[in-house]
mmCIF file of C-alpha atoms in Angstrom:
data_model
loop_
_atom_site.group_PDB
_atom_site.id
_atom_site.type_symbol
_atom_site.label_atom_id
_atom_site.label_comp_id
_atom_site.label_asym_id
_atom_site.label_seq_id
_atom_site.Cartn_x
_atom_site.Cartn_y
_atom_site.Cartn_z
ATOM 1 C CA MET A 689 119.138 72.498 76.970
ATOM 2 C CA VAL A 690 115.941 74.056 78.219
ATOM 3 C CA ARG A 691 113.523 74.839 75.423
ATOM 4 C CA MET A 692 112.057 78.308 75.292
ATOM 5 C CA ASP A 693 108.568 76.772 74.909
ATOM 6 C CA ALA A 694 108.886 75.220 78.348
ATOM 7 C CA VAL A 695 110.101 78.410 79.869
ATOM 8 C CA ARG A 696 107.245 80.422 78.380
ATOM 9 C CA ARG A 697 104.757 77.851 79.586
ATOM 10 C CA GLU A 698 106.061 77.963 83.122
ATOM 11 C CA LEU A 699 106.135 81.796 83.116
ATOM 12 C CA ARG A 700 102.658 81.954 81.794
ATOM 13 C CA GLY A 701 101.463 79.421 84.367
ATOM 14 C CA SER A 702 103.198 81.345 87.158
ATOM 15 C CA ALA A 703 101.497 84.616 85.989
ATOM 16 C CA ILE A 704 98.103 82.896 86.010
ATOM 17 C CA ALA A 705 98.820 81.533 89.504
ATOM 18 C CA LEU A 706 99.704 85.039 90.721
ATOM 19 C CA VAL A 707 96.425 86.340 89.219
ATOM 20 C CA MET A 708 94.504 83.555 91.000
ATOM 21 C CA VAL A 709 96.175 84.500 94.358
ATOM 22 C CA ALA A 710 95.349 88.188 93.747
ATOM 23 C CA VAL A 711 91.669 87.372 93.021
ATOM 24 C CA THR A 712 91.578 85.107 96.137
ATOM 25 C CA THR A 713 93.036 88.003 98.183
ATOM 26 C CA VAL A 714 90.319 90.381 97.036
ATOM 27 C CA VAL A 715 87.555 87.783 97.711
ATOM 28 C CA VAL A 716 88.916 86.849 101.147
ATOM 29 C CA TYR A 717 89.337 90.585 102.029
ATOM 30 C CA ALA A 718 85.702 91.271 101.051
ATOM 31 C CA LEU A 719 84.522 88.268 103.109
ATOM 32 C CA THR A 720 86.505 89.386 106.206
ATOM 33 C CA GLN A 721 84.957 92.898 105.922
ATOM 34 C CA SER A 722 81.427 91.926 105.201
ATOM 35 C CA LEU A 723 80.991 88.765 107.196
ATOM 36 C CA GLU A 724 83.440 89.667 109.973
ATOM 37 C CA VAL A 725 85.421 86.406 109.410
ATOM 38 C CA ARG A 726 88.672 86.604 111.282
ATOM 39 C CA ARG A 727 90.965 84.624 109.072
ATOM 40 C CA GLY A 728 90.642 83.474 105.493
ATOM 41 C CA SER A 729 94.005 81.744 105.112
ATOM 42 C CA VAL A 730 92.463 78.362 104.152
ATOM 43 C CA MET A 731 91.054 79.934 100.990
ATOM 44 C CA TYR A 732 94.618 80.248 99.665
ATOM 45 C CA LEU A 733 94.660 76.542 99.136
ATOM 46 C CA LEU A 734 92.265 76.945 96.177
ATOM 47 C CA PRO A 735 94.721 78.709 93.898
ATOM 48 C CA VAL A 736 97.480 76.307 94.872
ATOM 49 C CA LEU A 737 95.344 73.295 94.109
ATOM 50 C CA LEU A 738 94.028 74.753 90.852
ATOM 51 C CA ALA A 739 97.522 75.724 89.710
ATOM 52 C CA GLY A 740 98.881 72.330 90.597
ATOM 53 C CA TRP A 741 96.087 70.524 88.788
ATOM 54 C CA HIS A 742 95.951 72.640 85.659
ATOM 55 C CA LEU A 743 99.267 74.480 85.298
ATOM 56 C CA GLY A 744 101.973 72.271 86.911
ATOM 57 C CA LEU A 745 104.344 72.097 89.755
ATOM 58 C CA ILE A 746 106.222 75.390 89.423
ATOM 59 C CA PRO A 747 103.100 77.570 89.131
ATOM 60 C CA ALA A 748 101.619 75.689 92.170
ATOM 61 C CA LEU A 749 104.777 76.537 94.141
ATOM 62 C CA VAL A 750 104.567 80.154 93.064
ATOM 63 C CA ALA A 751 100.916 80.257 94.174
ATOM 64 C CA ALA A 752 101.813 78.676 97.492
ATOM 65 C CA VAL A 753 104.562 81.154 98.310
ATOM 66 C CA ALA A 754 102.430 84.114 97.146
ATOM 67 C CA GLY A 755 99.481 82.830 99.231
ATOM 68 C CA VAL A 756 101.570 82.603 102.313
ATOM 69 C CA LEU A 757 102.951 86.127 101.846
ATOM 70 C CA CYS A 758 99.526 87.629 101.049
ATOM 71 C CA SER A 759 97.914 85.876 103.960
ATOM 72 C CA GLY A 760 100.569 86.987 106.417
ATOM 73 C CA TYR A 761 100.547 90.591 105.082
ATOM 74 C CA PHE A 762 96.779 91.160 104.937
ATOM 75 C CA PHE A 763 95.201 88.966 107.540
ATOM 76 C CA PHE A 764 97.567 88.477 110.508
ATOM 77 C CA SER A 765 98.521 90.946 113.180
ATOM 78 C CA PRO A 766 100.255 93.346 112.705
ATOM 79 C CA TYR A 767 98.264 93.993 109.657
ATOM 80 C CA TYR A 768 99.915 95.280 106.450
ATOM 81 C CA SER A 769 103.371 94.373 107.586
ATOM 82 C CA PHE A 770 105.755 91.426 107.519
ATOM 83 C CA TYR A 771 107.007 92.230 111.008
ATOM 84 C CA LEU A 772 107.061 89.242 113.370
ATOM 85 C CA SER A 773 106.420 89.923 117.002
ATOM 86 C CA ARG A 774 108.409 88.172 119.702
ATOM 87 C CA PRO A 775 107.654 84.391 119.512
ATOM 88 C CA ASP A 776 106.184 82.431 122.449
ATOM 89 C CA ILE A 777 109.185 80.417 123.606
ATOM 90 C CA SER A 778 107.297 78.394 126.149
ATOM 91 C CA SER A 779 105.115 76.714 123.435
ATOM 92 C CA PHE A 780 108.327 75.875 121.464
ATOM 93 C CA ARG A 781 109.848 74.271 124.547
ATOM 94 C CA ARG A 782 106.685 72.317 125.324
ATOM 95 C CA THR A 783 106.520 71.077 121.748
ATOM 96 C CA THR A 784 110.100 69.910 121.698
ATOM 97 C CA ALA A 785 109.756 68.352 125.095
ATOM 98 C CA SER A 786 106.617 66.415 124.152
ATOM 99 C CA THR A 787 107.926 65.164 120.796
ATOM 100 C CA SER A 788 111.388 64.056 121.740
ATOM 101 C CA PRO A 789 112.116 63.682 125.431
ATOM 102 C CA GLY A 790 115.660 62.300 124.904
ATOM 103 C CA ARG A 791 116.696 65.157 122.642
ATOM 104 C CA THR A 792 115.039 68.056 124.389
ATOM 105 C CA LYS A 793 118.174 69.504 125.984
ATOM 106 C CA PHE A 794 120.040 69.100 122.654
ATOM 107 C CA SER A 795 117.291 70.791 120.577
ATOM 108 C CA ILE A 796 116.842 73.685 122.948
ATOM 109 C CA SER A 797 120.586 74.286 123.308
ATOM 110 C CA CYS A 798 121.105 74.161 119.588
ATOM 111 C CA CYS A 799 118.301 76.667 119.008
ATOM 112 C CA SER A 800 119.016 78.900 122.027
ATOM 113 C CA TRP A 801 121.240 81.189 120.006
ATOM 114 C CA TRP A 802 118.189 82.576 118.097
ATOM 115 C CA LEU A 803 115.556 82.180 120.845
ATOM 116 C CA PRO A 804 115.231 85.132 123.148
ATOM 117 C CA GLY A 805 114.857 84.452 126.901
#
């Protein structure tokens, strides 16, 4: 049986982790506007590390997911959207060809149903 104390602790830690991600987003956004830094995605490691160190595993995972979503939404083109443009298939094929020459045909044929072109 899960104790309510543990659930409250994890929820409190998750809320603190989300606040840390929000503060990081504001700081990174200010830095990208004032210093013309292109990307600030690495800064999202700070709330993940702090949450993992002080709050535990679940708040760290919440911070990691929230950081990825905020980073993708605010700092990657197209801005303020979760839309993904068409992926570059040639780089995927080069990667699979260089990592596993014996399985290249298999990996490309298995994934060709979702890869355009």
